[in-house]
């Protein structure tokens, strides 16, 4: 059993509190107990962060960047250890966990440029003898509330940029996957981060609400489901905080009649079933346009049936791992059944998958629901599992019109050889991240993670320059200096 301590002002503490189990999803075994904090623990971590803020704010940006440079080096040195911890508590394959950690490390790389990213502006003689300058300063104590599906990457979306900009930080990782976050933050400490700049608190809704309402917390970053994302935004902003709140999605992948069959099928498979479908950028709906039904769909079904499901916590690796908990697995199975009852066909059925070497793991096989219509439950709700909806449309116009009816707006992709079709799709599709012959159009660290509509609540997205803008506030100074003998400030005797 591993421990899940709090980090409060530089001290790792293991309070005796009620706890929730942390599972190895591949086996169903409990590998840790995560303590559930409350208002007292939130007050302690926020006070510690507030105490550390003045000194950290005054630390030159180049010195903050040097600490992050050492942090990145330690991440590289401990890469495989982090990867295996990630896989053990989340269930990703080792390949997927490596991608999770690498994408987080790219945000650290971006944050190393903070001396340039925080540069302000100046204009001389905005009026005669008057100069004006704008500078960026940190906000204070910032908090991050993160989900289970990317234990490394999502927290690293947040705090490297926040602390590079001079803020202090409180992280509340998902109680389902706290171990990877703890392991990474220990490396940040080892890199030389001062006590209290980074803090960790564990818990559920009581901790979340305490962070949302705490007067010393200036900004909240969140990733999770849309209903909770909306709640986080509404409560946080009501209490005067900046909020960036990423929600869920239903992402569409259009396959045109001229698409390359092998590449499009590979892109759809990766988008729908990578990370067992547990990601907000999952391409959960394939829209087969026109004659692509005859060329692509049979190959897609056969490729889905070949996906090997199994435990990921050992050297022999499957194509796809388990879901995060038994309860979530059962919810996914319920949604598949709802799709069948509402009229969808099921040419690839993962409900009865058996994994002999890990009979107690939380497995669902890769599943295709064919003939899905807009009004169905599976078309409206985010399944967050290895389930691909297949819809058919006569042409590109109809496909775009249908996709644009979705309340969400994270990502959408098109597979085609036509530049005209690609440009039309890019221009008209109603979402923030677009892929052209790309299965998962998630943006890199130098660009914003750019959800729209019910996939994002806030004004400034995570990552990139928008991340820097979110974690800083501008101060504008207008100045005039008189010469001797001018005005009434100085005069000669």
Coordinates of C-alpha atoms in Angstrom, one line a residue:
X1 CA 0.0 0.0 0.0
X2 CA 1.4 3.4 -1.0
X3 CA 0.8 6.5 1.0
X4 CA -0.9 9.7 -0.3
X5 CA 0.4 12.5 1.9
X6 CA -0.6 16.2 1.8
X7 CA 2.1 18.7 1.0
X8 CA 1.6 21.8 3.2
X9 CA 4.2 24.5 3.3
X10 CA 7.0 22.1 2.4
X11 CA 6.0 19.4 4.8
X12 CA 4.6 16.0 3.7
X13 CA 1.9 15.1 6.2
X14 CA -0.3 12.0 6.5
X15 CA -3.3 13.0 8.6
X16 CA -5.7 10.4 10.0
X17 CA -8.8 11.1 7.9
X18 CA -11.5 9.1 6.2
X19 CA -10.1 7.8 2.9
X20 CA -11.1 6.5 -0.5
X21 CA -9.4 3.5 -2.2
X22 CA -7.0 3.9 -5.1
X23 CA -7.2 0.9 -7.4
X24 CA -5.0 -0.8 -9.9
X25 CA -7.6 -1.0 -12.7
X26 CA -5.8 -3.9 -14.4
X27 CA -6.4 -6.2 -11.4
X28 CA -9.0 -4.6 -9.2
X29 CA -6.6 -4.5 -6.3
X30 CA -6.5 -1.6 -3.8
X31 CA -3.0 -0.1 -4.0
X32 CA -3.4 3.0 -1.8
X33 CA -5.8 4.9 0.4
X34 CA -6.3 8.6 -0.4
X35 CA -7.3 10.7 2.6
X36 CA -10.2 13.0 2.2
X37 CA -9.4 16.4 3.5
X38 CA -11.9 19.2 4.5
X39 CA -12.0 22.9 5.2
X40 CA -9.2 22.7 7.8
X41 CA -6.8 21.1 5.3
X42 CA -7.7 23.6 2.6
X43 CA -7.1 26.5 5.0
X44 CA -3.7 25.1 5.9
X45 CA -2.5 24.7 2.3
X46 CA -3.8 28.1 1.2
X47 CA -2.2 29.8 4.1
X48 CA 1.1 28.1 3.4
X49 CA 0.8 29.2 -0.3
X50 CA -0.1 32.7 0.7
X51 CA 2.9 32.9 3.1
X52 CA 5.3 31.8 0.3
X53 CA 3.9 34.2 -2.3
X54 CA 5.7 37.5 -1.5
X55 CA 9.1 35.9 -1.6
X56 CA 8.3 33.9 -4.8
X57 CA 6.9 36.9 -6.5
X58 CA 10.1 38.8 -5.9
X59 CA 12.2 35.9 -7.3
X60 CA 13.5 37.0 -10.7
X61 CA 11.8 35.2 -13.5
X62 CA 15.1 33.8 -14.8
X63 CA 15.7 32.1 -11.4
X64 CA 12.2 30.6 -11.5
X65 CA 13.0 29.3 -15.0
X66 CA 16.2 27.7 -13.8
X67 CA 14.3 25.8 -11.2
X68 CA 11.9 24.5 -13.8
X69 CA 14.9 23.6 -16.0
X70 CA 16.2 21.4 -13.2
X71 CA 12.7 20.0 -12.8
X72 CA 12.6 19.0 -16.5
X73 CA 15.9 17.3 -16.2
X74 CA 14.6 15.3 -13.2
X75 CA 11.5 14.4 -15.1
X76 CA 13.7 13.0 -17.9
X77 CA 15.8 11.0 -15.5
X78 CA 12.8 9.5 -13.7
X79 CA 10.7 9.2 -16.8
X80 CA 10.1 5.4 -16.8
X81 CA 9.4 5.4 -13.0
X82 CA 6.7 8.0 -13.5
X83 CA 5.3 6.1 -16.5
X84 CA 4.9 2.9 -14.6
X85 CA 3.3 4.6 -11.6
X86 CA 0.8 6.3 -14.1
X87 CA 0.0 3.0 -15.7
X88 CA -0.5 1.2 -12.4
X89 CA -3.0 3.6 -11.0
X90 CA -4.8 4.7 -14.2
X91 CA -4.7 1.6 -16.4
X92 CA -3.2 3.2 -19.6
X93 CA -0.8 1.1 -21.6
X94 CA 2.8 2.0 -21.2
X95 CA 2.9 3.6 -24.6
X96 CA -0.1 5.8 -23.6
X97 CA 1.5 6.7 -20.2
X98 CA 4.7 7.7 -22.0
X99 CA 2.6 10.1 -24.1
X100 CA 0.8 11.4 -21.0
X101 CA 4.1 12.3 -19.3
X102 CA 5.8 13.6 -22.5
X103 CA 2.9 16.0 -23.2
X104 CA 3.1 17.3 -19.7
X105 CA 6.9 17.8 -20.0
X106 CA 6.3 19.9 -23.1
X107 CA 4.4 22.4 -20.9
X108 CA 7.4 22.6 -18.6
X109 CA 9.5 23.3 -21.7
X110 CA 7.2 26.1 -22.7
X111 CA 7.3 27.6 -19.2
X112 CA 11.1 27.8 -19.3
X113 CA 10.6 30.8 -21.6
X114 CA 8.8 32.8 -18.9
X115 CA 11.4 35.7 -18.9
X116 CA 10.3 36.4 -22.5
X117 CA 6.7 35.5 -22.0
X118 CA 6.2 38.0 -19.2
X119 CA 7.8 40.9 -21.0
X120 CA 5.6 44.0 -21.0
X121 CA 5.2 46.9 -23.4
X122 CA 6.3 50.5 -23.3
X123 CA 5.5 53.5 -25.4
X124 CA 7.3 56.8 -25.1
X125 CA 5.5 60.1 -25.5
X126 CA 2.0 58.9 -25.4
X127 CA 1.6 62.6 -24.8
X128 CA 4.3 65.3 -24.7
X129 CA 6.8 64.2 -22.1
X130 CA 4.6 61.3 -20.8
X131 CA 5.6 57.6 -21.1
X132 CA 3.3 54.6 -20.6
X133 CA 4.3 51.0 -19.8
X134 CA 2.4 47.8 -19.2
X135 CA 3.9 44.9 -17.1
X136 CA 2.7 41.5 -16.1
X137 CA 2.5 40.5 -12.4
X138 CA 1.4 37.2 -10.8
X139 CA -2.0 36.9 -9.2
X140 CA -1.2 35.2 -5.9
X141 CA -2.4 31.7 -4.7
X142 CA -3.8 29.6 -7.6
X143 CA -5.4 26.2 -7.4
X144 CA -5.8 23.3 -9.8
X145 CA -8.5 20.6 -9.6
X146 CA -7.6 17.7 -11.9
X147 CA -9.3 14.5 -13.3
X148 CA -8.3 10.9 -13.3
X149 CA -7.7 10.3 -17.0
X150 CA -4.3 12.1 -17.4
X151 CA -2.6 11.9 -14.0
X152 CA 0.6 13.5 -15.3
X153 CA -0.3 15.8 -18.2
X154 CA -3.3 17.7 -16.8
X155 CA -1.7 18.9 -13.6
X156 CA 1.4 19.9 -15.7
X157 CA -0.9 21.9 -17.9
X158 CA -1.4 24.1 -14.9
X159 CA 1.2 24.6 -12.2
X160 CA 4.5 24.9 -14.3
X161 CA 3.1 28.0 -16.0
X162 CA 1.5 29.3 -12.8
X163 CA 4.7 29.1 -10.7
X164 CA 6.9 30.3 -13.6
X165 CA 4.8 33.5 -13.6
X166 CA 5.4 34.0 -9.9
X167 CA 2.3 32.5 -8.3
X168 CA 2.1 29.9 -5.6
X169 CA -0.1 26.8 -6.2
X170 CA -2.4 24.3 -4.5
X171 CA -3.1 21.1 -6.4
X172 CA -6.0 18.8 -5.7
X173 CA -5.4 15.7 -7.9
X174 CA -8.1 13.2 -8.5
X175 CA -8.5 10.9 -5.5
X176 CA -8.6 8.1 -8.0
X177 CA -5.0 8.7 -9.2
X178 CA -3.0 10.7 -6.6
X179 CA 0.2 8.8 -6.8
X180 CA 1.6 10.1 -10.1
X181 CA 1.0 13.7 -9.1
X182 CA 2.8 13.2 -5.8
X183 CA 5.7 11.5 -7.4
X184 CA 6.1 14.4 -9.9
X185 CA 5.8 17.1 -7.3
X186 CA 8.5 15.5 -5.2
X187 CA 10.8 16.0 -8.2
X188 CA 9.8 19.7 -8.3
X189 CA 10.8 20.0 -4.7
X190 CA 14.1 18.3 -5.5
X191 CA 14.7 20.8 -8.2
X192 CA 14.9 23.5 -5.5
X193 CA 11.4 25.0 -5.4
X194 CA 11.1 27.0 -2.1
X195 CA 8.8 25.7 0.6
X196 CA 5.2 26.6 0.2
X197 CA 5.3 27.5 -3.4
X198 CA 3.7 24.1 -4.4
X199 CA 1.2 22.4 -2.1
X200 CA -1.1 19.3 -2.4
X201 CA -4.5 18.7 -0.8
X202 CA -6.6 15.6 -1.3
X203 CA -10.4 15.2 -1.0
X204 CA -13.7 15.4 -2.7
X205 CA -16.5 18.0 -3.0
X206 CA -15.9 19.6 0.4
X207 CA -12.3 20.4 -0.6
X208 CA -13.4 21.7 -4.0
X209 CA -16.0 24.0 -2.5
X210 CA -13.5 25.3 0.0
X211 CA -11.1 26.2 -2.7
X212 CA -13.8 27.8 -4.8
X213 CA -14.9 30.0 -2.0
X214 CA -11.6 30.7 -0.2
X215 CA -10.9 34.5 -0.3
X216 CA -7.1 34.0 -0.7
X217 CA -7.4 31.8 -3.8
X218 CA -7.2 34.1 -6.8
X219 CA -7.6 31.6 -9.7
X220 CA -9.0 28.1 -10.3
X221 CA -8.0 25.7 -13.1
X222 CA -10.2 22.7 -13.7
X223 CA -10.6 19.7 -16.0
X224 CA -13.5 17.3 -15.8
X225 CA -17.1 16.6 -16.9
X226 CA -19.2 19.4 -18.3
X227 CA -21.7 19.6 -15.5
X228 CA -19.0 20.0 -12.9
X229 CA -17.0 22.3 -15.1
X230 CA -20.0 24.6 -15.3
X231 CA -20.4 24.4 -11.5
X232 CA -16.8 25.2 -11.0
X233 CA -17.0 28.3 -13.3
X234 CA -20.2 29.6 -11.8
X235 CA -19.2 29.2 -8.1
X236 CA -15.6 30.4 -8.7
X237 CA -16.5 33.5 -10.6
X238 CA -19.3 34.3 -8.1
X239 CA -16.6 34.5 -5.5
X240 CA -14.4 36.8 -7.6
X241 CA -11.9 34.3 -9.0
X242 CA -10.5 33.8 -12.4
X243 CA -11.6 30.4 -13.7
X244 CA -10.6 28.3 -16.7
X245 CA -12.8 25.2 -16.6
X246 CA -12.5 22.4 -19.2
X247 CA -15.5 20.1 -19.6
X248 CA -16.4 17.1 -21.7
X249 CA -17.1 16.6 -25.4
X250 CA -18.6 14.6 -28.2
X251 CA -15.9 14.8 -30.9
X252 CA -16.7 14.0 -34.6
X253 CA -14.5 12.4 -37.1
X254 CA -15.7 12.8 -40.7
X255 CA -14.5 10.2 -43.3
X256 CA -15.0 11.4 -46.9
X257 CA -15.4 9.1 -49.9
X258 CA -11.9 10.0 -51.1
X259 CA -10.2 9.3 -47.8
X260 CA -7.3 6.9 -47.7
X261 CA -8.9 3.8 -46.1
X262 CA -5.9 2.5 -44.1
X263 CA -4.9 5.9 -42.7
X264 CA -8.5 7.0 -41.9
X265 CA -9.2 3.7 -40.1
X266 CA -6.0 4.0 -38.2
X267 CA -6.9 7.6 -37.2
X268 CA -10.4 6.6 -36.1
X269 CA -9.2 3.6 -34.1
X270 CA -6.6 5.7 -32.3
X271 CA -9.0 8.5 -31.6
X272 CA -11.9 6.4 -30.4
X273 CA -10.1 3.6 -28.4
X274 CA -6.8 5.2 -27.3
X275 CA -6.6 5.5 -23.5
X276 CA -9.7 3.2 -23.5
X277 CA -11.8 6.2 -24.7
X278 CA -11.2 8.0 -21.4
X279 CA -10.3 11.4 -22.7
X280 CA -12.1 14.6 -23.6
X281 CA -10.5 14.5 -27.1
X282 CA -11.7 11.0 -27.9
X283 CA -13.1 10.8 -31.4
X284 CA -16.2 9.1 -30.1
X285 CA -18.3 9.6 -33.3
X286 CA -17.3 8.5 -36.8
X287 CA -19.4 10.2 -39.5
X288 CA -19.2 8.1 -42.7
X289 CA -19.9 10.3 -45.7
X290 CA -21.5 8.9 -48.9
X291 CA -19.6 6.0 -50.5
X292 CA -17.1 5.7 -47.7
X293 CA -19.6 3.4 -46.1
X294 CA -18.6 0.6 -48.5
X295 CA -14.8 1.1 -48.4
X296 CA -14.1 2.2 -44.9
X297 CA -16.7 0.7 -42.6
X298 CA -15.9 -3.0 -43.1
X299 CA -12.2 -2.4 -42.5
X300 CA -13.0 -0.3 -39.4
X301 CA -15.2 -3.0 -37.9
X302 CA -12.6 -5.7 -38.5
X303 CA -9.8 -3.5 -37.0
X304 CA -11.9 -2.9 -33.9
X305 CA -12.6 -6.6 -33.4
X306 CA -8.8 -7.2 -33.5
X307 CA -8.1 -4.8 -30.6
X308 CA -6.6 -6.9 -27.8
X309 CA -7.7 -5.9 -24.3
X310 CA -5.7 -6.8 -21.2
X311 CA -3.8 -5.8 -18.1
X312 CA -1.2 -3.0 -18.6
X313 CA 0.8 -3.4 -15.3
X314 CA 3.2 -6.0 -16.8
X315 CA 5.8 -6.2 -19.6
X316 CA 3.5 -7.9 -22.1
X317 CA 1.3 -5.1 -23.3
X318 CA -2.2 -5.2 -24.8
X319 CA -3.6 -2.7 -27.4
X320 CA -6.0 -1.3 -24.8
X321 CA -6.2 -1.3 -21.0
X322 CA -9.0 -1.2 -18.5
X323 CA -11.4 1.5 -17.4
X324 CA -10.6 3.4 -14.2
X325 CA -13.1 1.8 -11.8
X326 CA -15.7 -1.0 -11.6
X327 CA -18.5 1.6 -11.3
X328 CA -17.3 3.5 -14.4
X329 CA -17.1 0.2 -16.3
X330 CA -20.7 -0.6 -15.4
X331 CA -21.8 2.8 -16.5
X332 CA -20.2 2.3 -19.9
X333 CA -21.9 -1.1 -20.3
X334 CA -25.3 0.6 -19.4
X335 CA -24.8 3.2 -22.1
X336 CA -23.9 0.5 -24.7
X337 CA -27.1 -1.3 -23.8
X338 CA -29.1 1.9 -24.0
X339 CA -27.8 2.4 -27.6
X340 CA -28.8 -1.1 -28.6
X341 CA -32.3 -0.6 -27.1
X342 CA -32.7 2.6 -29.0
X343 CA -32.0 1.0 -32.3
X344 CA -28.2 1.0 -32.8
X345 CA -26.5 -2.1 -34.3
X346 CA -23.4 -3.5 -32.7
X347 CA -21.0 -5.0 -35.3
X348 CA -18.1 -5.0 -32.8
X349 CA -19.2 -5.9 -29.2
X350 CA -16.9 -5.5 -26.3
X351 CA -19.4 -6.2 -23.5
X352 CA -18.5 -9.8 -23.0
X353 CA -14.7 -9.5 -23.1
X354 CA -12.9 -12.0 -20.8
X355 CA -9.3 -11.4 -19.6
X356 CA -8.1 -14.7 -18.2
X357 CA -4.8 -13.3 -16.7
X358 CA -6.7 -10.6 -14.8
X359 CA -10.3 -11.7 -14.2
X360 CA -11.0 -8.9 -11.7
X361 CA -9.8 -6.0 -13.9
X362 CA -12.2 -3.3 -15.1
X363 CA -12.3 -4.2 -18.8
X364 CA -14.6 -3.4 -21.6
X365 CA -13.7 -4.4 -25.2
X366 CA -13.6 -2.0 -28.1
X367 CA -17.2 -1.5 -29.3
X368 CA -18.9 0.0 -32.3
X369 CA -22.5 1.2 -32.3
X370 CA -23.7 1.6 -35.9
X371 CA -26.7 3.6 -37.1
X372 CA -26.6 6.1 -34.2
X373 CA -29.1 9.0 -34.6
X374 CA -28.9 12.4 -33.0
X375 CA -31.7 11.8 -30.5
X376 CA -30.2 8.7 -28.9
X377 CA -28.7 8.7 -25.4
X378 CA -25.3 7.6 -26.7
X379 CA -25.3 10.5 -29.2
X380 CA -26.0 13.1 -26.4
X381 CA -24.0 11.8 -23.5
X382 CA -20.3 11.5 -23.2
X383 CA -19.6 7.8 -22.7
X384 CA -16.0 8.2 -21.8
X385 CA -15.1 4.6 -22.7
X386 CA -14.1 2.5 -25.7
X387 CA -17.3 3.0 -27.6
X388 CA -17.4 4.4 -31.2
X389 CA -20.7 5.8 -32.5
X390 CA -21.1 5.5 -36.3
X391 CA -23.4 7.8 -38.2
X392 CA -24.0 8.2 -41.9
X393 CA -24.4 11.3 -43.9
X394 CA -24.9 11.9 -47.6
X395 CA -22.5 14.7 -48.1
X396 CA -20.1 17.1 -46.4
X397 CA -22.7 19.8 -45.9
X398 CA -25.0 17.5 -44.1
X399 CA -22.2 16.1 -41.9
X400 CA -21.1 19.6 -40.8
X401 CA -24.6 20.6 -40.1
X402 CA -25.2 17.6 -38.0
X403 CA -21.9 17.9 -36.0
X404 CA -22.6 21.6 -35.4
X405 CA -25.8 20.7 -33.5
X406 CA -23.7 19.3 -30.7
X407 CA -23.7 21.3 -27.5
X408 CA -20.0 20.6 -27.1
X409 CA -17.0 22.0 -29.0
X410 CA -13.7 20.5 -28.2
X411 CA -12.4 18.9 -31.4
X412 CA -13.4 17.5 -34.8
X413 CA -11.4 15.9 -37.6
X414 CA -11.8 15.1 -41.3
X415 CA -10.1 12.5 -43.4
X416 CA -9.9 13.5 -47.0
X417 CA -7.6 14.0 -50.0
X418 CA -9.5 17.2 -51.0
X419 CA -8.1 20.5 -50.1
X420 CA -11.5 22.1 -50.8
X421 CA -13.3 19.8 -48.4
X422 CA -10.6 20.2 -45.7
X423 CA -10.8 24.0 -46.0
X424 CA -14.6 24.0 -45.9
X425 CA -14.6 21.8 -42.9
X426 CA -12.0 23.9 -41.0
X427 CA -13.9 27.1 -41.8
X428 CA -17.4 25.9 -40.8
X429 CA -17.0 23.3 -38.0
X430 CA -18.1 24.7 -34.6
X431 CA -15.3 23.6 -32.3
X432 CA -12.0 24.9 -31.1
X433 CA -9.5 22.2 -32.2
X434 CA -9.6 20.9 -35.8
X435 CA -7.8 17.9 -37.3
X436 CA -7.2 17.3 -41.0
X437 CA -6.1 13.7 -41.5
X438 CA -5.4 13.7 -37.7
X439 CA -7.3 11.4 -35.4
X440 CA -6.8 13.4 -32.2
X441 CA -6.4 17.1 -32.8
X442 CA -5.2 18.0 -29.3
X443 CA -3.1 21.1 -29.4
X444 CA 0.6 21.1 -28.4
X445 CA 1.9 23.0 -25.4
X446 CA 2.7 26.2 -27.3
X447 CA -1.0 26.6 -28.4
X448 CA -4.1 26.9 -26.2
X449 CA -6.1 23.8 -25.4
X450 CA -9.0 25.5 -27.2
X451 CA -12.4 24.0 -26.2
X452 CA -15.6 25.9 -27.2
X453 CA -19.2 25.9 -26.2
X454 CA -20.1 23.4 -23.4
X455 CA -16.5 22.0 -23.5
X456 CA -15.1 25.1 -21.9
X457 CA -16.2 27.8 -19.4
X458 CA -14.0 30.9 -19.1
X459 CA -12.1 33.3 -21.2
X460 CA -8.5 32.2 -21.3
X461 CA -7.6 28.6 -22.1
X462 CA -4.9 26.4 -20.7
X463 CA -1.4 26.2 -22.3
X464 CA 0.4 28.6 -24.5
X465 CA 0.3 32.4 -24.2
X466 CA -3.3 32.2 -23.0
X467 CA -2.0 30.3 -20.0
X468 CA 0.5 33.0 -19.2
X469 CA -2.3 35.6 -19.6
X470 CA -4.5 33.7 -17.2
X471 CA -1.9 33.4 -14.5
X472 CA -0.9 37.1 -14.6
X473 CA -2.5 40.5 -14.4
X474 CA -1.4 43.6 -16.2
X475 CA -0.3 46.8 -14.5
X476 CA -0.1 50.0 -16.6
X477 CA 2.0 52.9 -15.4
X478 CA 1.8 56.4 -16.9
X479 CA 4.7 58.7 -15.9
X480 CA 6.0 62.2 -16.4
X481 CA 9.3 63.5 -15.1
X482 CA 9.7 67.3 -14.9
X483 CA 13.0 69.1 -15.5
X484 CA 14.3 71.6 -13.0
X485 CA 12.3 74.8 -13.3
X486 CA 9.2 73.1 -14.8
X487 CA 5.9 72.6 -13.1
X488 CA 5.8 72.8 -9.3
X489 CA 7.8 69.6 -8.4
X490 CA 11.3 71.0 -8.5
X491 CA 12.5 74.5 -8.7
X492 CA 15.9 76.2 -8.3
X493 CA 16.5 78.4 -5.3

